[in-house]
mmCIF file of C-alpha atoms and ligand atoms in Angstrom:
data_model
loop_
_atom_site.group_PDB
_atom_site.id
_atom_site.type_symbol
_atom_site.label_atom_id
_atom_site.label_comp_id
_atom_site.label_asym_id
_atom_site.label_seq_id
_atom_site.Cartn_x
_atom_site.Cartn_y
_atom_site.Cartn_z
ATOM 1 C CA MET A 1 -29.939 26.546 -17.091
ATOM 2 C CA ALA A 2 -26.622 28.441 -17.110
ATOM 3 C CA GLU A 3 -25.844 30.098 -13.743
ATOM 4 C CA ARG A 4 -22.598 31.883 -14.666
ATOM 5 C CA ALA A 5 -20.948 33.481 -17.672
ATOM 6 C CA CYS A 6 -19.200 30.947 -19.868
ATOM 7 C CA ARG A 7 -15.398 31.294 -19.535
ATOM 8 C CA LEU A 8 -14.287 28.780 -22.159
ATOM 9 C CA ARG A 9 -16.009 27.356 -25.227
ATOM 10 C CA ILE A 10 -14.614 24.288 -26.924
ATOM 11 C CA HIS A 11 -15.732 22.889 -30.271
ATOM 12 C CA VAL A 12 -14.529 19.387 -31.094
ATOM 13 C CA ILE A 13 -14.591 18.487 -34.772
ATOM 14 C CA THR A 14 -15.007 14.745 -35.021
ATOM 15 C CA LEU A 15 -16.471 11.843 -36.948
ATOM 16 C CA PHE A 16 -17.595 10.376 -33.614
ATOM 17 C CA PRO A 17 -19.457 13.093 -31.688
ATOM 18 C CA GLU A 18 -20.870 10.524 -29.259
ATOM 19 C CA ILE A 19 -17.395 9.754 -27.844
ATOM 20 C CA VAL A 20 -16.954 13.415 -26.951
ATOM 21 C CA ARG A 21 -20.497 13.828 -25.688
ATOM 22 C CA VAL A 22 -20.163 10.912 -23.260
ATOM 23 C CA GLY A 23 -16.699 12.012 -22.160
ATOM 24 C CA VAL A 24 -17.860 15.459 -21.055
ATOM 25 C CA SER A 25 -21.233 14.570 -19.598
ATOM 26 C CA CYS A 26 -20.244 13.203 -16.161
ATOM 27 C CA SER A 27 -18.647 14.358 -12.945
ATOM 28 C CA ILE A 28 -16.850 17.707 -12.727
ATOM 29 C CA LEU A 29 -17.039 18.503 -16.450
ATOM 30 C CA GLY A 30 -20.720 17.616 -16.615
ATOM 31 C CA ARG A 31 -21.481 19.888 -13.662
ATOM 32 C CA ALA A 32 -19.362 22.740 -15.028
ATOM 33 C CA ARG A 33 -21.210 22.511 -18.337
ATOM 34 C CA GLU A 34 -24.557 22.493 -16.571
ATOM 35 C CA ALA A 35 -23.526 25.552 -14.567
ATOM 36 C CA GLY A 36 -22.527 27.259 -17.835
ATOM 37 C CA ILE A 37 -18.877 27.830 -16.828
ATOM 38 C CA ILE A 38 -17.642 25.898 -19.856
ATOM 39 C CA GLU A 39 -19.250 24.796 -23.102
ATOM 40 C CA VAL A 40 -18.081 21.734 -25.011
ATOM 41 C CA GLU A 41 -19.802 21.028 -28.312
ATOM 42 C CA PRO A 42 -18.941 18.200 -30.695
ATOM 43 C CA VAL A 43 -19.268 19.152 -34.372
ATOM 44 C CA ASP A 44 -20.125 16.257 -36.676
ATOM 45 C CA LEU A 45 -17.510 16.309 -39.415
ATOM 46 C CA ARG A 46 -19.598 13.957 -41.536
ATOM 47 C CA SER A 47 -22.150 16.697 -42.166
ATOM 48 C CA PHE A 48 -19.382 18.674 -43.957
ATOM 49 C CA GLY A 49 -18.495 15.690 -46.179
ATOM 50 C CA GLU A 50 -18.564 15.787 -49.979
ATOM 51 C CA GLY A 51 -21.090 14.377 -52.432
ATOM 52 C CA PRO A 52 -24.174 12.320 -51.742
ATOM 53 C CA HIS A 53 -22.206 10.005 -49.445
ATOM 54 C CA LEU A 54 -20.698 12.865 -47.425
ATOM 55 C CA VAL A 55 -17.160 11.622 -48.037
ATOM 56 C CA VAL A 56 -14.454 12.943 -45.689
ATOM 57 C CA ASP A 57 -11.449 10.798 -46.705
ATOM 58 C CA ASP A 58 -9.640 9.649 -49.823
ATOM 59 C CA TYR A 59 -6.705 7.531 -51.011
ATOM 60 C CA PRO A 60 -3.221 8.923 -50.413
ATOM 61 C CA TYR A 61 -1.407 10.463 -53.365
ATOM 62 C CA GLY A 62 1.667 8.326 -54.052
ATOM 63 C CA GLY A 63 -0.030 5.180 -52.751
ATOM 64 C CA GLY A 64 0.436 3.422 -49.447
ATOM 65 C CA PRO A 65 -1.870 2.072 -46.778
ATOM 66 C CA GLY A 66 -4.964 3.722 -45.346
ATOM 67 C CA MET A 67 -6.972 6.794 -46.140
ATOM 68 C CA VAL A 68 -6.260 10.478 -45.608
ATOM 69 C CA MET A 69 -8.671 13.106 -44.287
ATOM 70 C CA LYS A 70 -9.675 15.452 -47.074
ATOM 71 C CA PRO A 71 -8.931 19.151 -46.566
ATOM 72 C CA GLY A 72 -12.315 20.483 -47.757
ATOM 73 C CA PRO A 73 -14.607 18.954 -45.085
ATOM 74 C CA VAL A 74 -12.206 19.693 -42.209
ATOM 75 C CA CYS A 75 -11.664 23.320 -43.241
ATOM 76 C CA ARG A 76 -15.388 23.920 -43.750
ATOM 77 C CA ALA A 77 -16.172 22.448 -40.322
ATOM 78 C CA VAL A 78 -13.550 24.611 -38.623
ATOM 79 C CA ARG A 79 -14.749 27.753 -40.404
ATOM 80 C CA ALA A 80 -18.332 27.052 -39.320
ATOM 81 C CA VAL A 81 -17.356 27.598 -35.669
ATOM 82 C CA TYR A 82 -14.318 29.890 -36.010
ATOM 83 C CA ASN A 83 -14.147 33.455 -34.720
ATOM 84 C CA GLU A 84 -11.215 35.855 -34.325
ATOM 85 C CA ASP A 85 -10.496 34.617 -30.773
ATOM 86 C CA SER A 86 -10.390 30.954 -31.747
ATOM 87 C CA ARG A 87 -7.335 28.819 -31.263
ATOM 88 C CA ILE A 88 -7.320 25.932 -33.742
ATOM 89 C CA ILE A 89 -5.597 22.743 -32.610
ATOM 90 C CA LEU A 90 -5.137 19.585 -34.649
ATOM 91 C CA LEU A 91 -4.663 16.476 -32.535
ATOM 92 C CA THR A 92 -1.786 14.545 -34.093
ATOM 93 C CA PRO A 93 0.984 12.309 -32.729
ATOM 94 C CA GLN A 94 3.455 14.616 -34.494
ATOM 95 C CA GLY A 95 2.496 17.753 -32.592
ATOM 96 C CA ARG A 96 4.007 19.505 -29.622
ATOM 97 C CA ARG A 97 3.713 17.292 -26.546
ATOM 98 C CA PHE A 98 0.805 18.367 -24.344
ATOM 99 C CA ASP A 99 1.760 19.262 -20.764
ATOM 100 C CA GLN A 100 0.472 21.169 -17.746
ATOM 101 C CA GLN A 101 2.043 24.413 -18.905
ATOM 102 C CA TRP A 102 0.136 24.270 -22.171
ATOM 103 C CA ALA A 103 -3.034 23.291 -20.297
ATOM 104 C CA GLU A 104 -2.650 26.422 -18.150
ATOM 105 C CA GLU A 105 -2.125 28.596 -21.200
ATOM 106 C CA MET A 106 -5.194 27.168 -22.937
ATOM 107 C CA SER A 107 -7.348 27.561 -19.838
ATOM 108 C CA ARG A 108 -6.972 31.335 -20.272
ATOM 109 C CA GLU A 109 -8.338 31.258 -23.842
ATOM 110 C CA SER A 110 -11.984 31.907 -24.661
ATOM 111 C CA HIS A 111 -12.466 29.515 -27.601
ATOM 112 C CA LEU A 112 -10.667 26.322 -28.621
ATOM 113 C CA VAL A 113 -11.349 24.320 -31.761
ATOM 114 C CA LEU A 114 -9.993 20.793 -31.355
ATOM 115 C CA VAL A 115 -9.843 18.792 -34.568
ATOM 116 C CA CYS A 116 -9.774 14.989 -34.311
ATOM 117 C CA GLY A 117 -8.135 12.965 -37.035
ATOM 118 C CA ARG A 118 -8.945 9.391 -38.075
ATOM 119 C CA TYR A 119 -7.533 6.932 -40.635
ATOM 120 C CA GLU A 120 -3.917 7.815 -41.509
ATOM 121 C CA GLY A 121 -4.388 11.407 -40.420
ATOM 122 C CA PHE A 122 -4.829 14.833 -42.002
ATOM 123 C CA ASP A 123 -3.974 16.071 -45.481
ATOM 124 C CA GLU A 124 -0.934 18.276 -44.779
ATOM 125 C CA ARG A 125 -2.604 21.341 -46.320
ATOM 126 C CA ILE A 126 -5.192 21.470 -43.529
ATOM 127 C CA ARG A 127 -2.527 22.676 -41.097
ATOM 128 C CA GLU A 128 -1.128 25.133 -43.646
ATOM 129 C CA VAL A 129 -4.469 26.627 -44.714
ATOM 130 C CA LEU A 130 -5.904 26.912 -41.187
ATOM 131 C CA ASP A 131 -2.558 27.971 -39.686
ATOM 132 C CA ALA A 132 -3.342 25.473 -36.945
ATOM 133 C CA GLU A 133 -1.225 24.276 -34.052
ATOM 134 C CA GLU A 134 -0.568 20.551 -33.684
ATOM 135 C CA LEU A 135 -0.822 18.831 -30.342
ATOM 136 C CA SER A 136 0.155 15.325 -29.283
ATOM 137 C CA VAL A 137 -0.858 13.634 -26.037
ATOM 138 C CA GLY A 138 2.177 11.354 -26.066
ATOM 139 C CA ASP A 139 4.558 9.276 -28.104
ATOM 140 C CA TYR A 140 2.116 6.567 -29.159
ATOM 141 C CA VAL A 141 -0.493 6.302 -31.878
ATOM 142 C CA LEU A 142 -4.234 6.214 -31.161
ATOM 143 C CA THR A 143 -6.820 5.242 -33.764
ATOM 144 C CA GLY A 144 -8.428 8.662 -33.561
ATOM 145 C CA GLY A 145 -8.136 12.085 -31.975
ATOM 146 C CA GLU A 146 -11.266 11.889 -29.792
ATOM 147 C CA VAL A 147 -9.624 10.387 -26.707
ATOM 148 C CA ALA A 148 -6.711 12.810 -27.138
ATOM 149 C CA ALA A 149 -9.214 15.697 -27.307
ATOM 150 C CA LEU A 150 -10.848 14.466 -24.098
ATOM 151 C CA VAL A 151 -7.445 14.393 -22.376
ATOM 152 C CA VAL A 152 -6.921 18.021 -23.389
ATOM 153 C CA ILE A 153 -10.444 19.032 -22.353
ATOM 154 C CA GLU A 154 -10.088 17.389 -18.913
ATOM 155 C CA ALA A 155 -6.701 18.941 -18.202
ATOM 156 C CA VAL A 156 -7.651 22.414 -19.467
ATOM 157 C CA CYS A 157 -11.149 22.715 -18.029
ATOM 158 C CA ARG A 158 -10.179 21.812 -14.456
ATOM 159 C CA LEU A 159 -7.940 24.898 -14.516
ATOM 160 C CA VAL A 160 -10.778 27.208 -15.521
ATOM 161 C CA PRO A 161 -11.878 29.131 -12.396
ATOM 162 C CA GLY A 162 -15.070 27.713 -10.918
ATOM 163 C CA VAL A 163 -14.818 24.269 -12.528
ATOM 164 C CA VAL A 164 -13.152 22.508 -9.584
ATOM 165 C CA GLY A 165 -14.976 23.233 -6.321
ATOM 166 C CA ASP A 166 -11.913 23.974 -4.180
ATOM 167 C CA PRO A 167 -9.632 26.380 -6.102
ATOM 168 C CA ARG A 168 -6.624 25.187 -4.046
ATOM 169 C CA ALA A 169 -6.791 21.695 -5.559
ATOM 170 C CA PRO A 170 -5.430 22.473 -9.053
ATOM 171 C CA ARG A 171 -2.770 24.741 -7.527
ATOM 172 C CA GLU A 172 -1.475 21.897 -5.353
ATOM 173 C CA ASP A 173 -1.627 19.164 -7.985
ATOM 174 C CA SER A 174 1.395 17.537 -9.538
ATOM 175 C CA PHE A 175 3.141 19.773 -12.109
ATOM 176 C CA ALA A 176 1.435 22.958 -10.872
ATOM 177 C CA ARG A 177 4.713 24.194 -9.394
ATOM 178 C CA GLY A 178 6.813 21.901 -11.532
ATOM 179 C CA LEU A 179 6.865 19.190 -8.827
ATOM 180 C CA LEU A 180 5.001 15.955 -8.170
ATOM 181 C CA GLU A 181 2.477 16.174 -5.383
ATOM 182 C CA ALA A 182 3.297 14.747 -1.928
ATOM 183 C CA PRO A 183 1.708 11.395 -0.975
ATOM 184 C CA ARG A 184 -1.927 11.590 0.174
ATOM 185 C CA TYR A 185 -3.664 9.602 2.917
ATOM 186 C CA THR A 186 -7.222 9.273 4.188
ATOM 187 C CA ARG A 187 -8.981 7.245 6.887
ATOM 188 C CA PRO A 188 -8.382 4.725 8.399
ATOM 189 C CA ALA A 189 -5.199 5.758 10.195
ATOM 190 C CA ASP A 190 -4.052 2.127 10.067
ATOM 191 C CA PHE A 191 -4.672 0.036 6.975
ATOM 192 C CA GLU A 192 -3.477 -3.575 7.121
ATOM 193 C CA GLY A 193 -0.606 -2.567 9.346
ATOM 194 C CA HIS A 194 0.354 0.475 7.244
ATOM 195 C CA GLY A 195 0.108 3.714 9.175
ATOM 196 C CA VAL A 196 -0.080 7.390 8.283
ATOM 197 C CA PRO A 197 2.837 9.782 8.869
ATOM 198 C CA GLU A 198 2.453 11.190 12.380
ATOM 199 C CA VAL A 199 2.671 14.808 11.252
ATOM 200 C CA LEU A 200 -0.542 14.498 9.218
ATOM 201 C CA LEU A 201 -2.440 13.576 12.378
ATOM 202 C CA SER A 202 -0.936 16.432 14.379
ATOM 203 C CA GLY A 203 -3.362 19.148 13.278
ATOM 204 C CA HIS A 204 -0.355 21.469 12.972
ATOM 205 C CA HIS A 205 -0.975 23.187 9.614
ATOM 206 C CA GLU A 206 2.451 24.736 9.207
ATOM 207 C CA ARG A 207 4.261 21.482 9.957
ATOM 208 C CA VAL A 208 1.948 19.643 7.535
ATOM 209 C CA ARG A 209 2.646 22.222 4.833
ATOM 210 C CA ARG A 210 6.414 21.890 5.270
ATOM 211 C CA TRP A 211 6.216 18.081 5.353
ATOM 212 C CA ARG A 212 4.229 18.110 2.104
ATOM 213 C CA LEU A 213 6.724 20.385 0.414
ATOM 214 C CA ARG A 214 9.648 18.224 1.476
ATOM 215 C CA ARG A 215 7.936 15.002 0.390
ATOM 216 C CA SER A 216 6.959 16.596 -2.878
ATOM 217 C CA LEU A 217 10.609 17.486 -3.510
ATOM 218 C CA LEU A 218 11.760 13.995 -2.522
ATOM 219 C CA ARG A 219 9.189 12.290 -4.725
ATOM 220 C CA THR A 220 10.086 14.454 -7.702
ATOM 221 C CA LEU A 221 13.778 13.793 -7.156
ATOM 222 C CA GLN A 222 13.168 10.050 -7.009
ATOM 223 C CA ARG A 223 10.609 9.694 -9.784
ATOM 224 C CA ARG A 224 10.946 12.638 -12.151
ATOM 225 C CA PRO A 225 14.285 14.388 -11.618
ATOM 226 C CA ASP A 226 13.870 15.864 -15.116
ATOM 227 C CA LEU A 227 11.162 18.161 -13.713
ATOM 228 C CA LEU A 228 13.390 19.796 -11.108
ATOM 229 C CA ALA A 229 15.211 22.097 -13.509
ATOM 230 C CA GLY A 230 11.903 23.684 -14.591
ATOM 231 C CA ALA A 231 10.360 23.913 -11.088
ATOM 232 C CA HIS A 232 9.370 27.316 -9.684
ATOM 233 C CA TRP A 233 12.126 27.542 -7.085
ATOM 234 C CA ASP A 234 11.858 29.936 -4.165
ATOM 235 C CA ALA A 235 14.032 30.304 -1.051
ATOM 236 C CA GLU A 236 11.957 27.848 0.982
ATOM 237 C CA MET A 237 12.064 25.184 -1.713
ATOM 238 C CA ARG A 238 15.831 25.535 -1.971
ATOM 239 C CA ARG A 239 16.187 25.207 1.780
ATOM 240 C CA GLU A 240 13.913 22.159 1.924
ATOM 241 C CA MET A 241 15.740 20.573 -0.996
ATOM 242 C CA ARG A 242 19.026 20.908 0.887
ATOM 243 C CA MET A 243 17.364 19.064 3.796
ATOM 244 C CA VAL A 244 16.116 16.333 1.461
ATOM 245 C CA LEU A 245 19.603 15.837 0.016
ATOM 246 C CA GLU A 246 21.069 15.857 3.498
ATOM 247 C CA GLU A 247 18.633 13.125 4.585
ATOM 248 C CA LEU A 248 19.499 11.045 1.550
ATOM 249 C CA ARG A 249 23.244 11.278 2.134
ATOM 250 C CA PRO A 250 24.496 7.836 3.198
ATOM 251 C CA GLU A 251 25.591 7.516 6.826
ATOM 252 C CA PRO A 252 29.390 7.429 6.977
ATOM 253 C CA LYS A 253 30.559 3.846 7.560
ATOM 254 C CA ARG A 254 32.086 3.078 10.917
ATOM 255 C CA GLY A 255 35.801 3.619 10.612
ATOM 256 C CA ASP A 256 35.419 6.261 7.866
ATOM 257 C CA GLY A 257 36.745 9.734 8.437
ATOM 258 C CA ALA A 258 40.023 11.392 9.126
ATOM 259 C CA GLY A 259 42.289 9.632 11.462
ATOM 260 C CA ALA A 260 40.119 6.538 11.877
ATOM 261 C CA ARG A 261 42.112 3.330 11.963
HETATM 262 N N1 SAM B 1 -0.453 8.191 -39.634
HETATM 263 C C1 SAM B 1 -0.414 9.091 -38.524
HETATM 264 C C2 SAM B 1 1.042 9.277 -38.075
HETATM 265 O O1 SAM B 1 1.785 8.309 -38.116
HETATM 266 O O2 SAM B 1 1.411 10.380 -37.647
HETATM 267 C C3 SAM B 1 -1.239 8.573 -37.367
HETATM 268 C C4 SAM B 1 -2.696 8.615 -37.630
HETATM 269 S S1 SAM B 1 -3.656 8.039 -36.267
HETATM 270 C C5 SAM B 1 -3.899 6.349 -36.690
HETATM 271 C C6 SAM B 1 -5.239 8.750 -36.534
HETATM 272 C C7 SAM B 1 -5.533 10.004 -35.734
HETATM 273 O O3 SAM B 1 -5.482 9.732 -34.345
HETATM 274 C C8 SAM B 1 -4.592 11.155 -35.924
HETATM 275 O O4 SAM B 1 -4.883 11.901 -37.079
HETATM 276 C C9 SAM B 1 -4.805 11.976 -34.659
HETATM 277 O O5 SAM B 1 -5.922 12.817 -34.774
HETATM 278 C C10 SAM B 1 -5.109 10.893 -33.641
HETATM 279 N N2 SAM B 1 -3.949 10.581 -32.807
HETATM 280 C C11 SAM B 1 -3.259 9.423 -32.792
HETATM 281 N N3 SAM B 1 -2.271 9.447 -31.899
HETATM 282 C C12 SAM B 1 -2.317 10.663 -31.307
HETATM 283 C C13 SAM B 1 -1.532 11.295 -30.304
HETATM 284 N N4 SAM B 1 -0.507 10.689 -29.734
HETATM 285 N N5 SAM B 1 -1.856 12.556 -29.940
HETATM 286 C C14 SAM B 1 -2.889 13.191 -30.511
HETATM 287 N N6 SAM B 1 -3.672 12.636 -31.491
HETATM 288 C C15 SAM B 1 -3.383 11.385 -31.878
#
């Protein structure tokens, strides 16, 4: 029984509805669906197939390996769920690379239609006729778009208000401010001789907050310096970054410096 108004509906057009169904039935997504905050419905592409055998693929013009997804069944399936607010997204390894920024943008939409390819992918005219966007989950090739669609659904839905219990969590996650998150610790305070930074046990919220910001900057600098240029810099972040760089500066060697002999 839905408790709240649905904020985001997602239709997933697929030859394997069960993959999607299982992927969205557990944990946070399962609960959000039960509460009616999001709706995720697989649409069985096979039922839009052609002829008595409900064919959805055919040989490629010009020859070559594999089969290509026919435009008719895909376009009919999309049109069956489309409305004027829909955003149509083809999952393909050739699309724009999915990232947190795009997840945030999509979490503000009301209806997404995710289209999963199989075989050697989509007939090119599907994108043209539907005026669809193309989205990739990374520079590698999967056998089908279902797992890619689940990646998108997970990342987008956790940003929809009400889906994650504590609204602070998505705001503090990696990438939310363009930085990696600071290291996390939980009990016990000593694990096989490895302790927890003293400040986290201090109960001093402001010091903890500043420590987390500084460690988040350090971690991003060390692991993903490419993110720093796009981070949402404010005066405090700049100040803390100067401290991080200061701490990283090598100690001058004994004998260095003006006048030392
Ligand atoms: N021949 C295609 C190419 O080289 O671009 C790859 C086809 S792939 C075997 C079959 C389907 O898996 C694609 O149509 C797409 O839906 C999905 N897929 C594979 N890799 C993906 C990725 N990195 N991101 C999103 N979808 C992907």
